[in-house]
XYZ file of N, CA and C in Angstrom:
648
model
N 155.154 144.427 -34.829
C 154.761 143.323 -35.706
C 153.461 143.630 -36.442
N 152.522 144.313 -35.764
C 151.260 144.662 -36.413
C 151.502 145.580 -37.604
N 152.400 146.553 -37.420
C 152.704 147.475 -38.514
C 153.356 146.742 -39.676
N 154.242 145.778 -39.356
C 154.904 144.997 -40.397
C 153.896 144.160 -41.166
N 152.998 143.486 -40.444
C 151.999 142.649 -41.094
C 151.041 143.486 -41.943
N 150.658 144.635 -41.431
C 149.759 145.518 -42.184
C 150.424 145.993 -43.476
N 151.716 146.298 -43.398
C 152.431 146.741 -44.590
C 152.474 145.620 -45.629
N 152.749 144.387 -45.186
C 152.821 143.253 -46.106
C 151.466 143.015 -46.768
N 150.398 143.061 -45.987
C 149.058 142.822 -46.534
C 148.671 143.902 -47.538
N 148.956 145.134 -47.210
C 148.559 146.246 -48.072
C 149.387 146.341 -49.348
N 150.615 145.844 -49.296
C 151.507 145.954 -50.462
C 151.827 144.592 -51.067
N 151.003 143.598 -50.832
C 151.354 142.233 -51.217
C 151.583 142.072 -52.721
N 150.799 142.763 -53.544
C 150.968 142.617 -54.989
C 152.312 143.189 -55.433
N 152.656 144.363 -54.923
C 153.943 144.959 -55.274
C 155.100 144.136 -54.725
N 154.919 143.561 -53.551
C 155.968 142.720 -52.974
C 156.200 141.469 -53.819
N 155.135 140.902 -54.342
C 155.270 139.735 -55.215
C 156.016 140.089 -56.496
N 155.695 141.248 -57.067
C 156.377 141.687 -58.285
C 157.860 141.924 -58.006
N 158.153 142.648 -56.931
C 159.553 142.930 -56.585
C 160.327 141.649 -56.278
N 159.672 140.705 -55.602
C 160.327 139.434 -55.289
C 160.635 138.656 -56.567
N 159.678 138.651 -57.487
C 159.904 137.965 -58.772
C 161.075 138.594 -59.529
N 161.104 139.923 -59.593
C 162.179 140.611 -60.296
C 163.528 140.347 -59.628
N 163.529 140.269 -58.311
C 164.766 140.007 -57.568
C 165.299 138.614 -57.908
N 164.441 137.615 -57.808
C 164.864 136.240 -58.100
C 165.255 136.093 -59.567
N 164.491 136.715 -60.451
C 164.781 136.627 -61.879
C 166.162 137.177 -62.193
N 166.496 138.332 -61.623
C 167.817 138.928 -61.868
C 168.926 138.037 -61.337
N 168.718 137.461 -60.162
C 169.732 136.586 -59.570
C 169.925 135.325 -60.411
N 168.827 134.702 -60.817
C 168.923 133.454 -61.594
C 169.585 133.711 -62.940
N 169.188 134.783 -63.623
C 169.806 135.100 -64.914
C 171.307 135.345 -64.757
N 171.666 136.111 -63.753
C 173.080 136.406 -63.518
C 173.853 135.138 -63.161
N 173.241 134.285 -62.347
C 173.893 133.043 -61.938
C 174.133 132.130 -63.135
N 173.162 132.029 -64.026
C 173.324 131.178 -65.209
C 174.418 131.716 -66.123
N 174.417 133.025 -66.354
C 175.454 133.621 -67.194
C 176.838 133.427 -66.570
N 176.931 133.661 -65.271
C 178.211 133.494 -64.586
C 178.675 132.045 -64.638
N 177.750 131.105 -64.521
C 178.116 129.688 -64.573
C 178.674 129.312 -65.932
N 178.019 129.764 -66.995
C 178.504 129.467 -68.348
C 179.910 130.035 -68.540
N 180.099 131.296 -68.162
C 181.409 131.935 -68.335
C 182.469 131.248 -67.482
N 182.151 131.004 -66.211
C 183.132 130.427 -65.299
C 183.516 129.010 -65.701
N 182.542 128.214 -66.132
C 182.846 126.833 -66.538
C 183.698 126.821 -67.797
N 183.386 127.694 -68.759
C 184.185 127.749 -69.983
C 185.622 128.180 -69.681
N 185.773 129.180 -68.828
C 187.114 129.614 -68.448
C 187.821 128.508 -67.671
N 187.096 127.856 -66.770
C 187.685 126.769 -65.998
C 188.179 125.639 -66.878
N 187.389 125.293 -67.900
C 187.801 124.244 -68.839
C 189.074 124.650 -69.570
N 189.156 125.937 -69.897
C 190.300 126.420 -70.665
C 191.596 126.440 -69.850
N 191.486 126.623 -68.517
C 192.714 126.865 -67.738
C 193.052 125.771 -66.730
N 192.160 124.800 -66.489
C 192.388 123.916 -65.338
C 193.622 123.043 -65.473
N 194.095 122.817 -66.692
C 195.301 122.008 -66.880
C 196.583 122.818 -66.682
N 196.441 124.128 -66.596
C 197.609 125.001 -66.448
C 197.593 125.660 -65.070
N 198.554 125.341 -64.198
C 198.595 126.000 -62.875
C 198.683 127.520 -62.987
N 199.466 128.009 -63.940
C 199.603 129.447 -64.115
C 198.297 130.067 -64.607
N 197.672 129.396 -65.584
C 196.409 129.902 -66.105
C 195.311 129.877 -65.053
N 195.261 128.817 -64.256
C 194.261 128.718 -63.193
C 194.458 129.809 -62.158
N 195.724 130.025 -61.779
C 196.012 131.053 -60.782
C 195.657 132.436 -61.306
N 195.968 132.696 -62.577
C 195.674 134.007 -63.155
C 194.168 134.245 -63.239
N 193.429 133.212 -63.657
C 191.978 133.359 -63.805
C 191.303 133.590 -62.454
N 191.667 132.806 -61.450
C 191.048 132.961 -60.133
C 191.483 134.267 -59.472
N 192.715 134.685 -59.711
C 193.169 135.956 -59.146
C 192.403 137.125 -59.759
N 192.154 137.057 -61.060
C 191.391 138.117 -61.722
C 189.965 138.178 -61.190
N 189.322 137.004 -61.082
C 187.963 136.965 -60.542
C 187.943 137.428 -59.091
N 188.970 137.077 -58.331
C 189.053 137.509 -56.950
C 189.236 139.008 -56.829
N 190.018 139.596 -57.749
C 190.226 141.044 -57.730
C 188.915 141.781 -57.985
N 188.115 141.246 -58.890
C 186.806 141.861 -59.165
C 185.948 141.843 -57.912
N 186.026 140.749 -57.172
C 185.187 140.597 -55.981
C 185.558 141.586 -54.885
N 186.774 142.097 -54.917
C 187.185 143.050 -53.884
C 186.696 144.474 -54.162
N 186.208 144.728 -55.376
C 185.720 146.069 -55.714
C 184.374 146.293 -55.023
N 184.213 147.351 -54.245
C 182.919 147.604 -53.595
C 181.795 147.708 -54.624
N 180.637 147.189 -54.262
C 179.525 147.142 -55.220
C 179.100 148.523 -55.691
N 179.086 149.502 -54.784
C 178.731 150.861 -55.197
C 179.732 151.395 -56.217
N 181.012 151.103 -55.998
C 182.041 151.578 -56.923
C 181.902 150.904 -58.289
N 181.658 149.586 -58.287
C 181.520 148.870 -59.550
C 180.312 149.364 -60.334
N 179.200 149.552 -59.642
C 178.014 150.079 -60.313
C 178.287 151.481 -60.857
N 178.989 152.276 -60.076
C 179.323 153.620 -60.527
C 180.187 153.617 -61.774
N 181.090 152.628 -61.882
C 181.928 152.511 -63.071
C 181.152 152.029 -64.290
N 180.121 151.215 -64.055
C 179.347 150.652 -65.164
C 178.285 151.606 -65.692
N 177.763 152.466 -64.831
C 176.659 153.343 -65.227
C 177.001 154.222 -66.437
N 178.197 154.842 -66.524
C 178.485 155.671 -67.707
C 178.443 154.900 -69.021
N 178.713 153.591 -68.974
C 178.744 152.786 -70.188
C 177.407 152.098 -70.474
N 176.711 151.673 -69.418
C 175.492 150.878 -69.594
C 174.229 151.609 -69.169
N 174.374 152.772 -68.565
C 173.208 153.508 -68.092
C 172.678 152.929 -66.799
N 171.478 153.356 -66.442
C 170.831 152.869 -65.228
C 169.912 151.693 -65.551
N 169.554 150.928 -64.532
C 168.561 149.872 -64.702
C 169.136 148.472 -64.690
N 168.597 147.632 -65.548
C 168.903 146.200 -65.516
C 170.323 145.899 -65.987
N 170.774 146.561 -67.055
C 172.054 146.199 -67.676
C 173.233 146.281 -66.705
N 173.483 147.401 -66.031
C 174.620 147.426 -65.109
C 174.439 146.481 -63.925
N 173.190 146.263 -63.542
C 172.914 145.351 -62.423
C 173.325 143.930 -62.769
N 172.899 143.449 -63.939
C 173.215 142.079 -64.345
C 174.715 141.903 -64.538
N 175.359 142.875 -65.186
C 176.804 142.772 -65.407
C 177.543 142.712 -64.074
N 177.159 143.556 -63.130
C 177.816 143.554 -61.821
C 177.612 142.222 -61.105
N 176.405 141.700 -61.140
C 176.123 140.434 -60.461
C 176.899 139.284 -61.087
N 176.974 139.271 -62.422
C 177.740 138.224 -63.096
C 179.203 138.279 -62.678
N 179.770 139.474 -62.639
C 181.174 139.622 -62.260
C 181.412 139.155 -60.823
N 180.488 139.494 -59.924
C 180.652 139.082 -58.531
C 180.457 137.578 -58.355
N 179.656 136.964 -59.208
C 179.356 135.535 -59.060
C 180.441 134.631 -59.629
N 181.385 135.188 -60.375
C 182.348 134.354 -61.098
C 183.279 133.552 -60.188
N 183.845 134.188 -59.167
C 184.933 133.554 -58.416
C 184.569 132.207 -57.801
N 183.481 132.089 -57.003
C 183.201 130.775 -56.405
C 182.980 129.674 -57.446
N 182.305 130.012 -58.540
C 182.030 128.993 -59.563
C 183.301 128.629 -60.307
N 184.090 129.629 -60.678
C 185.347 129.367 -61.390
C 186.296 128.551 -60.533
N 186.469 128.942 -59.289
C 187.387 128.234 -58.400
C 186.953 126.780 -58.219
N 185.656 126.549 -58.045
C 185.172 125.185 -57.857
C 185.207 124.383 -59.151
N 185.061 125.051 -60.287
C 185.190 124.347 -61.565
C 186.606 123.838 -61.755
N 187.580 124.714 -61.512
C 188.985 124.312 -61.627
C 189.298 123.198 -60.640
N 188.812 123.339 -59.410
C 189.055 122.315 -58.394
C 188.426 120.989 -58.795
N 187.170 121.035 -59.237
C 186.474 119.807 -59.606
C 187.123 119.094 -60.778
N 187.510 119.839 -61.803
C 188.111 119.222 -62.987
C 189.513 118.705 -62.697
N 190.259 119.428 -61.876
C 191.644 119.022 -61.608
C 191.741 117.848 -60.649
N 190.669 117.543 -59.947
C 190.709 116.438 -58.990
C 189.942 115.201 -59.480
N 189.573 115.201 -60.758
C 188.943 114.005 -61.318
C 189.931 112.845 -61.233
N 189.448 111.699 -60.826
C 190.302 110.521 -60.650
C 191.018 110.175 -61.963
N 192.349 110.184 -61.975
C 193.078 109.839 -63.206
C 192.729 108.455 -63.738
N 192.360 107.548 -62.843
C 192.005 106.192 -63.287
C 190.765 106.232 -64.168
N 189.800 107.077 -63.820
C 188.593 107.203 -64.639
C 188.923 107.789 -66.000
N 189.843 108.747 -66.032
C 190.254 109.351 -67.299
C 190.981 108.322 -68.163
N 191.887 107.556 -67.570
C 192.629 106.539 -68.321
C 191.694 105.466 -68.856
N 190.694 105.069 -68.056
C 189.745 104.058 -68.505
C 188.931 104.571 -69.686
N 188.531 105.846 -69.636
C 187.771 106.425 -70.739
C 188.610 106.489 -72.009
N 189.865 106.854 -71.862
C 190.745 106.871 -73.030
C 190.959 105.461 -73.585
N 190.992 104.497 -72.660
C 191.201 103.121 -73.079
C 190.079 102.568 -73.936
N 188.867 103.087 -73.758
C 187.743 102.619 -74.575
C 187.539 103.498 -75.803
N 188.482 104.391 -76.058
C 188.464 105.149 -77.306
C 187.788 106.510 -77.252
N 187.539 107.044 -76.070
C 186.910 108.361 -75.993
C 187.896 109.439 -76.423
N 187.393 110.394 -77.201
C 188.193 111.544 -77.595
C 188.162 112.613 -76.515
N 188.842 113.731 -76.801
C 188.941 114.804 -75.815
C 187.580 115.374 -75.450
N 186.722 115.595 -76.448
C 185.412 116.178 -76.182
C 184.526 115.217 -75.391
N 184.539 113.940 -75.789
C 183.749 112.941 -75.065
C 184.248 112.791 -73.633
N 185.558 112.826 -73.465
C 186.138 112.708 -72.129
C 185.681 113.867 -71.235
N 185.650 115.042 -71.803
C 185.247 116.218 -71.040
C 183.769 116.171 -70.675
N 182.919 115.893 -71.664
C 181.474 115.992 -71.447
C 180.884 114.778 -70.740
N 181.494 113.622 -70.879
C 180.915 112.404 -70.320
C 181.603 111.932 -69.038
N 182.808 112.381 -68.804
C 183.540 111.929 -67.621
C 183.900 113.089 -66.698
N 184.670 114.045 -67.200
C 185.230 115.084 -66.338
C 184.161 116.037 -65.795
N 183.323 116.598 -66.675
C 182.307 117.544 -66.196
C 181.288 116.889 -65.257
N 180.779 115.679 -65.577
C 179.862 115.055 -64.611
C 180.503 114.820 -63.240
N 181.779 114.427 -63.220
C 182.450 114.210 -61.938
C 182.734 115.525 -61.217
N 182.935 116.604 -61.979
C 183.198 117.910 -61.375
C 181.914 118.653 -61.013
N 180.758 118.183 -61.507
C 179.503 118.897 -61.317
C 179.155 119.170 -59.848
N 179.349 118.229 -58.906
C 179.045 118.559 -57.505
C 179.836 119.761 -57.003
N 181.107 119.848 -57.392
C 181.921 120.985 -56.985
C 181.425 122.274 -57.637
N 181.068 122.206 -58.915
C 180.552 123.378 -59.621
C 179.255 123.852 -58.977
N 178.387 122.911 -58.650
C 177.105 123.265 -58.041
C 177.296 123.926 -56.682
N 178.279 123.457 -55.929
C 178.589 124.103 -54.648
C 178.988 125.556 -54.862
N 179.805 125.802 -55.873
C 180.177 127.172 -56.200
C 178.974 128.011 -56.599
N 178.047 127.411 -57.333
C 176.828 128.119 -57.719
C 175.998 128.496 -56.495
N 175.931 127.596 -55.524
C 175.166 127.895 -54.314
C 175.779 129.057 -53.542
N 177.104 129.076 -53.455
C 177.773 130.185 -52.763
C 177.510 131.492 -53.503
N 177.646 131.476 -54.816
C 177.433 132.690 -55.607
C 175.992 133.169 -55.514
N 175.054 132.243 -55.531
C 173.640 132.629 -55.454
C 173.336 133.367 -54.165
N 173.848 132.861 -53.041
C 173.610 133.527 -51.762
C 174.263 134.903 -51.732
N 175.441 134.992 -52.317
C 176.184 136.245 -52.290
C 175.494 137.328 -53.119
N 175.135 137.002 -54.350
C 174.558 138.033 -55.209
C 173.104 138.330 -54.854
N 172.454 137.436 -54.119
C 171.093 137.730 -53.656
C 171.121 138.975 -52.760
N 172.134 139.066 -51.915
C 172.256 140.232 -51.052
C 172.811 141.441 -51.786
N 173.790 141.215 -52.665
C 174.398 142.321 -53.404
C 173.365 143.031 -54.273
N 172.404 142.274 -54.809
C 171.394 142.873 -55.674
C 170.621 143.977 -54.978
N 170.471 143.880 -53.653
C 169.744 144.924 -52.931
C 170.416 146.283 -53.118
N 171.758 146.289 -53.246
C 172.488 147.541 -53.404
C 172.346 148.109 -54.814
N 171.846 147.281 -55.744
C 171.691 147.748 -57.124
C 170.581 148.778 -57.256
N 169.808 148.990 -56.186
C 168.825 150.065 -56.220
C 169.509 151.406 -56.459
N 170.778 151.481 -56.090
C 171.581 152.689 -56.353
C 171.615 152.998 -57.847
N 171.588 151.949 -58.682
C 171.622 152.116 -60.144
C 170.243 151.906 -60.751
N 169.205 152.050 -59.941
C 167.821 151.848 -60.399
C 167.593 150.428 -60.889
N 168.300 149.484 -60.259
C 168.148 148.089 -60.637
C 166.855 147.500 -60.110
N 166.485 146.308 -60.597
C 165.235 145.680 -60.181
C 165.367 145.007 -58.829
N 164.235 144.680 -58.233
C 164.249 143.866 -57.032
C 163.870 144.593 -55.762
N 164.152 143.935 -54.659
C 163.707 144.398 -53.350
C 164.587 145.482 -52.756
N 165.716 145.766 -53.361
C 166.572 146.818 -52.852
C 165.903 148.175 -52.866
N 165.053 148.402 -53.867
C 164.335 149.672 -53.936
C 163.438 149.860 -52.716
N 162.866 148.761 -52.258
C 162.011 148.807 -51.075
C 162.820 149.197 -49.843
N 163.991 148.602 -49.705
C 164.844 148.884 -48.549
C 165.347 150.323 -48.586
N 165.858 150.734 -49.739
C 166.380 152.095 -49.860
C 165.286 153.125 -49.598
N 164.090 152.872 -50.133
C 162.987 153.810 -49.936
C 162.616 153.910 -48.461
N 162.597 152.775 -47.776
C 162.277 152.788 -46.352
C 163.313 153.526 -45.537
N 164.601 153.264 -45.835
C 165.667 153.927 -45.092
C 165.682 155.429 -45.355
N 165.283 155.827 -46.554
C 165.264 157.254 -46.887
C 164.146 157.997 -46.163
N 163.151 157.242 -45.684
C 161.997 157.877 -45.035
C 161.942 157.552 -43.548
N 163.083 157.251 -42.945
C 163.091 156.938 -41.517
C 162.452 158.070 -40.710
N 161.555 157.655 -39.828
C 160.787 158.625 -39.050
C 159.334 158.652 -39.438
N 159.031 158.231 -40.680
C 157.641 158.131 -41.109
C 157.080 156.789 -40.642
N 155.753 156.636 -40.574
C 155.138 155.437 -39.980
C 155.541 154.118 -40.627
N 155.647 154.086 -41.963
C 155.890 152.813 -42.639
C 157.352 152.576 -42.999
N 158.243 153.465 -42.598
C 159.634 153.368 -43.042
C 160.309 152.084 -42.556
N 160.236 151.825 -41.268
C 160.886 150.631 -40.714
C 160.237 149.349 -41.233
N 158.886 149.211 -41.221
C 158.281 148.006 -41.804
C 158.674 147.788 -43.262
N 158.799 148.872 -44.016
C 159.165 148.753 -45.428
C 160.572 148.195 -45.589
N 161.538 148.776 -44.875
C 162.916 148.298 -44.968
C 163.048 146.884 -44.409
N 162.351 146.602 -43.319
C 162.426 145.278 -42.703
C 161.793 144.216 -43.592
N 160.690 144.558 -44.246
C 160.041 143.610 -45.153
C 160.963 143.237 -46.307
N 161.611 144.239 -46.906
C 162.543 143.960 -47.995
C 163.685 143.061 -47.550
N 164.219 143.313 -46.363
C 165.333 142.520 -45.851
C 164.909 141.077 -45.594
N 163.764 140.900 -44.944
C 163.280 139.548 -44.638
C 163.001 138.768 -45.914
N 162.399 139.427 -46.897
C 162.096 138.735 -48.159
C 163.367 138.290 -48.870
N 164.415 139.098 -48.820
C 165.676 138.696 -49.451
C 166.239 137.449 -48.779
N 166.177 137.395 -47.446
C 166.658 136.217 -46.722
C 165.829 134.986 -47.089
N 164.507 135.140 -47.127
C 163.624 134.028 -47.469
C 163.890 133.538 -48.888
N 164.027 134.466 -49.823
C 164.288 134.092 -51.216
C 165.651 133.417 -51.361
N 166.641 133.881 -50.604
C 167.962 133.253 -50.657
C 167.898 131.806 -50.181
N 167.170 131.570 -49.099
C 167.018 130.203 -48.590
C 166.246 129.332 -49.573
N 165.209 129.910 -50.192
C 164.396 129.152 -51.152
C 165.233 128.775 -52.378
N 166.019 129.721 -52.896
C 166.849 129.427 -54.062
C 167.904 128.381 -53.738
N 168.479 128.454 -52.540
C 169.452 127.441 -52.144
C 168.797 126.069 -52.083
N 167.557 126.030 -51.592
C 166.827 124.760 -51.568
C 166.601 124.205 -52.963
N 166.302 125.080 -53.907
C 166.117 124.639 -55.297
C 167.412 124.065 -55.852
N 168.537 124.710 -55.555
C 169.823 124.210 -56.041
C 170.194 122.879 -55.387
N 169.820 122.708 -54.120
C 170.052 121.414 -53.459
C 169.245 120.322 -54.160
N 167.989 120.615 -54.469
C 167.158 119.649 -55.199
C 167.726 119.370 -56.577
N 168.229 120.415 -57.239
C 168.863 120.212 -58.545
C 170.018 119.226 -58.437
N 170.784 119.359 -57.375
C 171.888 118.430 -57.168
C 171.417 117.005 -56.986
N 170.322 116.835 -56.270
C 169.809 115.476 -56.043
C 169.335 114.826 -57.339
N 168.839 115.634 -58.263
C 168.345 115.099 -59.528
C 169.439 114.958 -60.583
N 170.541 115.681 -60.439
C 171.551 115.692 -61.488
C 172.865 115.031 -61.087
N 173.070 114.765 -59.807
C 174.290 114.088 -59.359
C 173.965 112.628 -59.104
N 174.700 111.741 -59.739
C 174.404 110.322 -59.571
C 174.625 109.900 -58.129
N 173.899 108.894 -57.712
C 173.974 108.442 -56.333
C 175.360 107.960 -55.972
N 176.063 107.358 -56.928
C 177.412 106.868 -56.677
C 178.360 107.998 -56.307
N 178.210 109.172 -56.967
C 179.059 110.316 -56.649
C 178.669 110.910 -55.307
N 177.341 111.025 -55.052
C 176.896 111.590 -53.783
C 177.354 110.760 -52.606
N 177.328 109.435 -52.774
C 177.708 108.550 -51.680
C 179.220 108.411 -51.563
């Protein structure tokens, strides 16, 4: 523990920078994945075949090992941030897409009929009734994706990606040296802490954006 604490104290500035880059990459990827998944979900949720095809495609992407996916992206996007963000977005799609389709398809038909009865058009119905009612389900998918890609990002050090993965890989590569284990352990612990913190932020977002009637 003394060695771990000494490593954290001595490298605190670099750890803060790496932690910021890690969270930044995850948040950017999560937002991009949410936009894509929600748009696709809106396009297919009324079609059982379209919904099945979209979720199956996103699920197939999720089965590709992260090292393999990064390896496939590197020839086209090079090393660094670009292949990392693309990989994270692809991995984050399935939980958000699946929950978007689920949330939109389970909106109470009575609420939809009432909205149509007062003259709402298709766009108003979607933005004022269906999406707000589906938002808790979408947010749940975002929370699952955030936790998942927080860990996957550590492997992006293979592609010279940003974040705490570089710390872990560097420590593991130097096993046997005095600071190797504290370095790898520090990176791992910080990823867990950041994952919990981001999940807490998303929970708070839900409390501020989901009406009490829906929560209850």
